[in-house]
CSV table of C-alpha atoms and ligand atoms in Angstrom, one decimal:
chain,number,residue,atom,x,y,z
A,1,UNK,CA,-45.5,-3.5,43.7
A,2,UNK,CA,-45.5,-7.2,43.1
A,3,UNK,CA,-45.2,-8.8,39.6
A,4,UNK,CA,-47.4,-11.7,38.4
A,5,UNK,CA,-45.1,-14.2,40.0
A,6,UNK,CA,-45.3,-12.5,43.5
A,7,UNK,CA,-41.8,-10.8,43.3
A,8,UNK,CA,-41.6,-7.4,44.9
A,9,UNK,CA,-40.0,-5.1,42.2
A,10,UNK,CA,-38.2,-2.2,43.8
A,11,UNK,CA,-34.8,-1.8,42.2
A,12,UNK,CA,-34.3,0.3,39.0
A,13,UNK,CA,-31.0,0.3,37.1
A,14,UNK,CA,-30.5,3.3,34.8
A,15,UNK,CA,-28.0,3.1,31.9
A,16,UNK,CA,-26.9,6.6,31.3
A,17,UNK,CA,-24.9,6.0,28.1
A,18,UNK,CA,-23.7,3.2,25.9
A,19,UNK,CA,-20.3,4.8,25.5
A,20,UNK,CA,-17.2,3.7,27.4
A,21,UNK,CA,-13.6,4.8,27.9
A,22,UNK,CA,-12.6,1.0,28.1
A,23,UNK,CA,-13.2,-1.9,25.8
A,24,UNK,CA,-13.5,-5.1,28.0
A,25,UNK,CA,-13.2,-8.1,25.8
A,26,UNK,CA,-16.6,-9.6,26.8
A,27,UNK,CA,-18.5,-6.4,26.6
A,28,UNK,CA,-17.5,-4.2,23.6
A,29,UNK,CA,-15.5,-4.7,20.4
A,30,UNK,CA,-12.4,-2.6,19.8
A,31,UNK,CA,-13.6,-1.2,16.5
A,32,UNK,CA,-16.7,-0.8,14.4
A,33,UNK,CA,-18.9,0.4,17.1
A,34,UNK,CA,-21.8,2.7,16.6
A,35,UNK,CA,-23.3,4.6,19.5
A,36,UNK,CA,-26.7,6.0,20.3
A,37,UNK,CA,-26.7,9.7,19.2
A,38,UNK,CA,-26.7,12.1,22.2
A,39,UNK,CA,-30.2,13.6,21.4
A,40,UNK,CA,-31.7,10.1,21.8
A,41,UNK,CA,-30.3,9.7,25.3
A,42,UNK,CA,-32.7,10.6,28.1
A,43,UNK,CA,-31.8,14.0,29.6
A,44,UNK,CA,-31.2,14.6,33.3
A,45,UNK,CA,-34.7,16.1,33.5
A,46,UNK,CA,-36.3,13.1,31.8
A,47,UNK,CA,-34.5,10.7,34.1
A,48,UNK,CA,-35.8,12.6,37.0
A,49,UNK,CA,-39.4,12.2,35.7
A,50,UNK,CA,-38.9,8.5,35.2
A,51,UNK,CA,-37.6,8.0,38.7
A,52,UNK,CA,-40.4,10.1,40.2
A,53,UNK,CA,-42.8,7.7,38.6
A,54,UNK,CA,-40.8,4.7,39.6
A,55,UNK,CA,-41.0,5.6,43.3
A,56,UNK,CA,-44.7,5.9,43.0
A,57,UNK,CA,-45.0,2.2,42.1
A,58,UNK,CA,-42.6,1.1,44.9
A,59,UNK,CA,-39.1,1.4,43.5
A,60,UNK,CA,-36.7,2.2,46.3
A,61,UNK,CA,-33.2,1.6,45.0
A,62,UNK,CA,-31.7,3.3,41.9
A,63,UNK,CA,-28.3,2.3,40.3
A,64,UNK,CA,-26.6,4.4,37.7
A,65,UNK,CA,-24.7,2.4,35.2
A,66,UNK,CA,-23.7,2.3,31.5
A,67,UNK,CA,-21.5,2.0,29.3
A,68,UNK,CA,-19.6,4.2,31.6
A,69,UNK,CA,-21.9,6.5,33.6
A,70,UNK,CA,-19.2,8.9,34.6
A,71,UNK,CA,-18.7,9.8,30.9
A,72,UNK,CA,-22.0,11.8,31.0
A,73,UNK,CA,-21.0,15.5,31.2
A,74,UNK,CA,-24.1,16.0,33.4
A,75,UNK,CA,-23.4,13.1,35.7
A,76,UNK,CA,-23.3,15.3,38.8
A,77,UNK,CA,-26.6,17.0,37.9
A,78,UNK,CA,-28.2,13.6,37.3
A,79,UNK,CA,-27.1,12.5,40.8
A,80,UNK,CA,-28.3,15.7,42.4
A,81,UNK,CA,-31.7,15.5,40.7
A,82,UNK,CA,-32.3,11.8,41.7
A,83,UNK,CA,-30.9,12.1,45.2
A,84,UNK,CA,-33.5,14.7,46.2
A,85,UNK,CA,-36.5,12.5,45.1
A,86,UNK,CA,-38.4,11.4,48.2
A,87,UNK,CA,-38.7,7.7,48.1
A,88,UNK,CA,-35.2,7.0,46.6
A,89,UNK,CA,-33.7,5.2,49.6
A,90,UNK,CA,-30.5,4.1,47.9
A,91,UNK,CA,-28.7,5.9,45.1
A,92,UNK,CA,-25.6,4.0,43.9
A,93,UNK,CA,-23.4,3.6,40.8
A,94,UNK,CA,-21.6,0.9,38.9
A,95,UNK,CA,-18.4,2.2,37.3
A,96,UNK,CA,-15.0,1.3,36.0
A,97,UNK,CA,-13.7,4.0,38.4
A,98,UNK,CA,-11.5,5.7,35.9
A,99,UNK,CA,-13.0,9.2,36.4
A,100,UNK,CA,-13.5,8.9,40.1
A,101,UNK,CA,-10.3,10.6,41.1
A,102,UNK,CA,-11.8,13.8,39.5
A,103,UNK,CA,-15.4,13.2,40.3
A,104,UNK,CA,-15.8,11.3,43.6
A,105,UNK,CA,-16.1,14.2,45.9
A,106,UNK,CA,-18.6,16.1,43.7
A,107,UNK,CA,-20.7,12.9,43.4
A,108,UNK,CA,-20.8,12.5,47.2
A,109,UNK,CA,-21.8,16.1,47.6
A,110,UNK,CA,-24.6,15.6,45.1
A,111,UNK,CA,-25.9,12.7,47.1
A,112,UNK,CA,-24.4,9.5,45.7
A,113,UNK,CA,-24.1,6.8,48.5
A,114,UNK,CA,-21.9,4.0,47.2
A,115,UNK,CA,-20.1,2.7,44.1
A,116,UNK,CA,-19.4,-0.8,42.7
A,117,UNK,CA,-16.1,-0.7,40.9
A,118,UNK,CA,-15.3,-3.1,38.1
A,119,UNK,CA,-11.7,-4.4,38.0
A,120,UNK,CA,-11.0,-7.8,36.4
A,121,UNK,CA,-7.4,-8.2,37.7
A,122,UNK,CA,-4.7,-6.7,39.8
A,123,UNK,CA,-2.0,-8.0,37.5
A,124,UNK,CA,-0.7,-5.4,35.0
A,125,UNK,CA,-0.6,-7.8,32.0
A,126,UNK,CA,-4.0,-9.5,32.5
A,127,UNK,CA,-5.8,-6.2,33.2
A,128,UNK,CA,-4.5,-4.9,29.9
A,129,UNK,CA,-5.5,-8.1,28.2
A,130,UNK,CA,-9.1,-8.3,29.5
A,131,UNK,CA,-10.0,-4.6,30.0
A,132,UNK,CA,-7.9,-3.6,27.1
A,133,UNK,CA,-7.6,0.2,27.5
A,134,UNK,CA,-7.3,-0.1,31.3
A,135,UNK,CA,-4.1,0.1,33.4
A,136,UNK,CA,-3.8,-1.2,37.0
A,137,UNK,CA,-2.6,2.3,38.2
A,138,UNK,CA,-5.7,4.0,37.0
A,139,UNK,CA,-8.1,1.3,38.2
A,140,UNK,CA,-6.5,1.5,41.7
A,141,UNK,CA,-6.6,5.3,41.7
A,142,UNK,CA,-10.4,5.1,41.2
A,143,UNK,CA,-10.8,2.6,44.0
A,144,UNK,CA,-8.7,4.7,46.4
A,145,UNK,CA,-10.6,7.9,45.4
A,146,UNK,CA,-13.9,6.1,46.2
A,147,UNK,CA,-12.7,5.0,49.6
A,148,UNK,CA,-11.3,8.4,50.5
A,149,UNK,CA,-14.6,10.2,50.0
A,150,UNK,CA,-16.7,7.5,51.7
A,151,UNK,CA,-18.4,5.9,48.8
A,152,UNK,CA,-18.5,2.8,50.9
A,153,UNK,CA,-18.9,-0.1,51.7
A,154,UNK,CA,-17.0,-0.7,48.5
A,155,UNK,CA,-17.8,-3.6,46.2
A,156,UNK,CA,-15.4,-4.6,43.4
A,157,UNK,CA,-16.8,-6.6,40.5
A,158,UNK,CA,-14.8,-9.0,38.4
A,159,UNK,CA,-15.6,-11.4,35.5
A,160,UNK,CA,-13.2,-14.3,35.4
A,161,UNK,CA,-12.7,-15.7,31.9
A,162,UNK,CA,-10.6,-18.6,30.7
A,163,UNK,CA,-7.4,-17.5,29.1
A,164,UNK,CA,-7.6,-13.8,30.0
A,165,UNK,CA,-7.5,-13.3,33.7
A,166,UNK,CA,-7.2,-16.8,35.2
A,167,UNK,CA,-4.8,-15.6,37.9
A,168,UNK,CA,-7.2,-12.9,39.1
A,169,UNK,CA,-9.6,-14.8,41.4
A,170,UNK,CA,-7.1,-15.6,44.0
A,171,UNK,CA,-5.4,-12.2,44.0
A,172,UNK,CA,-8.7,-10.3,44.2
A,173,UNK,CA,-10.1,-12.6,47.0
A,174,UNK,CA,-6.8,-12.1,48.9
A,175,UNK,CA,-7.7,-8.4,49.2
A,176,UNK,CA,-10.5,-9.3,51.6
A,177,UNK,CA,-8.0,-10.4,54.2
A,178,UNK,CA,-6.9,-6.7,54.7
A,179,UNK,CA,-9.7,-4.7,53.2
A,180,UNK,CA,-13.4,-4.5,54.3
A,181,UNK,CA,-14.5,-4.7,50.7
A,182,UNK,CA,-16.8,-7.2,49.0
A,183,UNK,CA,-15.1,-8.8,46.0
A,184,UNK,CA,-17.8,-10.2,43.6
A,185,UNK,CA,-17.2,-12.6,40.8
A,186,UNK,CA,-19.8,-12.3,38.1
A,187,UNK,CA,-20.2,-15.2,35.7
A,188,UNK,CA,-19.7,-14.4,32.0
A,189,UNK,CA,-23.0,-14.1,30.2
A,190,UNK,CA,-23.6,-14.5,26.5
A,191,UNK,CA,-24.8,-11.5,24.5
A,192,UNK,CA,-25.4,-10.7,20.9
A,193,UNK,CA,-22.9,-8.4,19.3
A,194,UNK,CA,-19.3,-8.6,18.1
A,195,UNK,CA,-17.4,-9.0,21.3
A,196,UNK,CA,-14.0,-10.7,21.3
A,197,UNK,CA,-15.2,-13.5,23.5
A,198,UNK,CA,-18.3,-15.4,24.2
A,199,UNK,CA,-19.3,-18.4,26.4
A,200,UNK,CA,-16.3,-20.6,25.3
A,201,UNK,CA,-14.3,-18.6,27.9
A,202,UNK,CA,-16.9,-19.0,30.7
A,203,UNK,CA,-15.7,-20.1,34.1
A,204,UNK,CA,-18.4,-21.1,36.6
A,205,UNK,CA,-18.7,-19.7,40.1
A,206,UNK,CA,-17.9,-23.1,41.5
A,207,UNK,CA,-14.6,-23.3,39.7
A,208,UNK,CA,-13.7,-19.8,40.8
A,209,UNK,CA,-14.6,-20.7,44.4
A,210,UNK,CA,-12.5,-23.9,44.2
A,211,UNK,CA,-9.5,-21.9,42.9
A,212,UNK,CA,-9.7,-19.5,45.8
A,213,UNK,CA,-10.1,-22.2,48.4
A,214,UNK,CA,-7.1,-24.2,47.0
A,215,UNK,CA,-4.9,-21.2,47.7
A,216,UNK,CA,-6.4,-19.3,50.5
A,217,UNK,CA,-8.4,-21.9,52.5
A,218,UNK,CA,-12.1,-22.5,53.0
A,219,UNK,CA,-14.8,-19.9,52.2
A,220,UNK,CA,-17.5,-19.9,54.9
A,221,UNK,CA,-21.0,-18.9,53.8
A,222,UNK,CA,-22.5,-15.9,55.5
A,223,UNK,CA,-26.1,-14.7,55.5
A,224,UNK,CA,-27.1,-18.3,56.1
A,225,UNK,CA,-26.7,-18.9,52.4
A,226,UNK,CA,-29.3,-16.1,51.6
A,227,UNK,CA,-28.6,-13.8,48.6
A,228,UNK,CA,-27.1,-10.4,49.3
A,229,UNK,CA,-28.6,-8.7,46.2
A,230,UNK,CA,-27.8,-11.1,43.5
A,231,UNK,CA,-24.6,-12.4,45.2
A,232,UNK,CA,-24.1,-15.5,47.4
A,233,UNK,CA,-21.6,-14.3,50.0
A,234,UNK,CA,-18.7,-16.0,51.8
A,235,UNK,CA,-15.8,-15.1,54.0
A,236,UNK,CA,-12.2,-16.4,54.4
A,237,UNK,CA,-11.1,-17.1,57.9
A,238,UNK,CA,-9.9,-13.9,59.6
A,239,UNK,CA,-10.9,-11.7,56.7
A,240,UNK,CA,-12.2,-8.1,57.0
A,241,UNK,CA,-14.1,-8.3,53.7
A,242,UNK,CA,-16.3,-10.8,51.9
A,243,UNK,CA,-16.3,-12.7,48.6
A,244,UNK,CA,-19.5,-12.8,46.6
A,245,UNK,CA,-20.5,-15.0,43.6
A,246,UNK,CA,-23.1,-13.8,41.1
A,247,UNK,CA,-24.0,-16.9,39.1
A,248,UNK,CA,-26.7,-16.1,36.5
A,249,UNK,CA,-25.6,-19.0,34.3
A,250,UNK,CA,-24.9,-21.9,36.8
A,251,UNK,CA,-27.3,-20.9,39.5
A,252,UNK,CA,-29.9,-18.4,38.3
A,253,UNK,CA,-31.6,-16.2,40.9
A,254,UNK,CA,-34.6,-15.3,38.8
A,255,UNK,CA,-37.0,-16.3,41.6
A,256,UNK,CA,-35.6,-13.5,43.7
A,257,UNK,CA,-35.3,-10.9,41.0
A,258,UNK,CA,-36.5,-7.5,42.1
A,259,UNK,CA,-35.2,-5.3,39.3
A,260,UNK,CA,-35.9,-3.6,36.0
A,261,UNK,CA,-33.5,-1.8,33.7
A,262,UNK,CA,-33.8,1.4,31.6
A,263,UNK,CA,-31.5,1.7,28.6
A,264,UNK,CA,-29.9,5.0,27.9
A,265,UNK,CA,-32.4,5.6,25.1
A,266,UNK,CA,-35.3,5.2,27.4
A,267,UNK,CA,-36.5,1.6,26.9
A,268,UNK,CA,-37.4,-0.4,30.0
A,269,UNK,CA,-36.2,-4.0,30.0
A,270,UNK,CA,-38.1,-6.4,32.1
A,271,UNK,CA,-35.2,-8.9,32.2
A,272,UNK,CA,-31.5,-8.4,31.5
A,273,UNK,CA,-31.3,-11.6,29.4
A,274,UNK,CA,-34.7,-11.5,27.6
A,275,UNK,CA,-35.5,-9.2,24.7
A,276,UNK,CA,-38.6,-7.2,25.2
A,277,UNK,CA,-38.8,-3.5,26.1
A,278,UNK,CA,-41.3,-0.8,26.8
A,279,UNK,CA,-40.7,2.7,25.3
A,280,UNK,CA,-40.6,5.3,28.0
A,281,UNK,CA,-38.9,7.9,25.8
A,282,UNK,CA,-41.9,8.0,23.4
A,283,UNK,CA,-44.2,8.7,26.3
A,284,UNK,CA,-41.8,11.3,27.8
A,285,UNK,CA,-41.4,13.1,24.5
A,286,UNK,CA,-44.9,12.7,23.3
A,287,UNK,CA,-46.3,14.8,26.1
A,288,UNK,CA,-47.0,11.9,28.5
A,289,UNK,CA,-47.9,12.8,32.1
A,290,UNK,CA,-46.6,11.5,35.4
A,291,UNK,CA,-49.6,9.2,35.6
A,292,UNK,CA,-48.8,7.9,32.1
A,293,UNK,CA,-45.3,6.9,33.3
A,294,UNK,CA,-46.7,5.3,36.4
A,295,UNK,CA,-49.1,3.3,34.2
A,296,UNK,CA,-46.2,2.2,32.0
A,297,UNK,CA,-44.3,1.0,35.0
A,298,UNK,CA,-47.3,-0.9,36.2
A,299,UNK,CA,-47.7,-2.6,32.8
A,300,UNK,CA,-43.9,-3.4,32.8
A,301,UNK,CA,-44.1,-5.1,36.2
A,302,UNK,CA,-47.0,-7.2,35.1
A,303,UNK,CA,-45.2,-8.2,32.0
A,304,UNK,CA,-41.9,-9.2,33.7
A,305,UNK,CA,-41.0,-12.7,32.5
A,306,UNK,CA,-40.6,-15.5,35.0
A,307,UNK,CA,-36.9,-15.8,34.2
A,308,UNK,CA,-34.2,-16.1,31.6
A,309,UNK,CA,-33.8,-19.0,29.2
A,310,UNK,CA,-30.0,-19.4,29.1
A,311,UNK,CA,-30.3,-23.1,29.8
A,312,UNK,CA,-32.4,-23.5,26.6
A,313,UNK,CA,-29.8,-21.6,24.6
A,314,UNK,CA,-31.8,-18.3,24.4
A,315,UNK,CA,-30.3,-15.0,25.3
A,316,UNK,CA,-30.7,-11.3,24.6
A,317,UNK,CA,-30.1,-10.6,21.0
A,318,UNK,CA,-31.2,-7.0,20.5
A,319,UNK,CA,-28.8,-5.3,22.9
A,320,UNK,CA,-25.2,-5.5,24.1
A,321,UNK,CA,-24.3,-5.4,27.8
A,322,UNK,CA,-22.8,-1.9,27.3
A,323,UNK,CA,-26.3,-0.7,26.3
A,324,UNK,CA,-28.1,-2.3,29.2
A,325,UNK,CA,-25.6,-1.8,32.0
A,326,UNK,CA,-25.3,-5.2,33.6
B,1,LIG,N1,-18.7,0.5,32.9
B,1,LIG,C1,-19.2,0.1,34.1
B,1,LIG,C2,-18.5,-1.1,34.7
B,1,LIG,O1,-17.7,-1.7,34.0
B,1,LIG,O2,-18.8,-1.4,35.8
B,1,LIG,C3,-20.7,-0.2,34.2
B,1,LIG,C4,-21.3,-1.0,33.0
B,1,LIG,S1,-20.7,-2.6,32.9
B,1,LIG,C5,-21.7,-3.2,31.5
B,1,LIG,C6,-21.4,-3.4,34.3
B,1,LIG,C7,-20.9,-4.7,34.7
B,1,LIG,O3,-21.2,-5.6,33.6
B,1,LIG,C8,-19.4,-4.8,34.8
B,1,LIG,O4,-19.0,-5.4,36.1
B,1,LIG,C9,-18.9,-5.8,33.8
B,1,LIG,O5,-17.8,-6.6,34.1
B,1,LIG,C10,-20.2,-6.6,33.5
B,1,LIG,N2,-20.3,-7.2,32.2
B,1,LIG,C11,-20.1,-6.7,31.0
B,1,LIG,N3,-20.3,-7.6,30.0
B,1,LIG,C12,-20.5,-8.8,30.7
B,1,LIG,C13,-20.8,-10.1,30.2
B,1,LIG,N4,-20.9,-10.4,28.9
B,1,LIG,N5,-21.0,-11.1,31.2
B,1,LIG,C14,-21.0,-10.8,32.5
B,1,LIG,N6,-20.8,-9.5,33.0
B,1,LIG,C15,-20.5,-8.5,32.1
B,2,LIG,FE1,-16.9,-0.4,29.6
B,2,LIG,FE2,-17.9,-1.5,31.7
B,2,LIG,FE3,-18.2,-2.6,29.3
B,2,LIG,FE4,-15.8,-2.6,30.4
B,2,LIG,S1,-17.7,-3.7,31.2
B,2,LIG,S2,-16.3,-2.0,28.3
B,2,LIG,S3,-15.8,-0.7,31.5
B,2,LIG,S4,-19.1,-0.7,30.0
């Protein structure tokens, strides 16, 4: 289904929980957090109902995210329920990978196709500084587990921030010389909430690209400069993998936006960076039918804003990134 600006909306991101086993500096504070109580989270059965309605209005791709989606005790059941829905053409997950050594095979057996794994550095000190409770060994074990069971092609996501992981861009991009992975650099985005860092630590995609090129040589655009999802994608000479840049701040891709996001407590956000939500949980728990959910999706698609307003200094103030899921 097209929104009122002619964009085909077909990609639904589901945040399964706002909890996480890590505390990345730009995402969650170390202390003083309060989480959504478990009874307020959508259950596996409710998520299935939402996705069944979503495919009826033309959604084709579903991504599970969080917080950390693998912390849900019923994560395998959720995957199993969603994978069997006719019309879900791609079921994928964004994760910090920590629990993949225990879960990866079960997730594949349940129908998960791919994972994007978040790792902000390969250096032991900087990873501890930026992802705080993370260690390199555990991050790497998650990546290896995903590869082993075929949750591929693998994409690794990193946020480069000044003063925390300045060394990471080159070392991560270097991986593409030997691995057929896509390493994606996401620009730091501002959010409300007491995170340790905000935009003063922002590094633009152009700067990250220049740092990589200064060390590893030119990055050649592929896809004729077209977006791969939200990423602009490049390749180093002779590499097996690719390097992507996701630049919501310096080069917004709102004109090509095809997505909506459901928070773990069942609110549908029409834009990551604009407050404004529709309450699906109320409909689900108030005896709403499949058609009611379909109608809610139709309303949401019509209400999707033209784009975010970061350039005018406006950003999402009612939610943290860990509640929305990126
Ligand atoms: N826990 C999982 C993970 O880390 O991939 C899934 C949720 S996390 C919110 C999804 C993505 O959002 C991660 O790649 C993370 O780096 C990114 N992220 C979190 N806060 C951000 C911020 N303020 N700006 C840009 N990206 C952010
Ligand atoms: Fe957790 Fe992901 Fe946020 Fe890091 S970015 S604190 S891993 S939800």
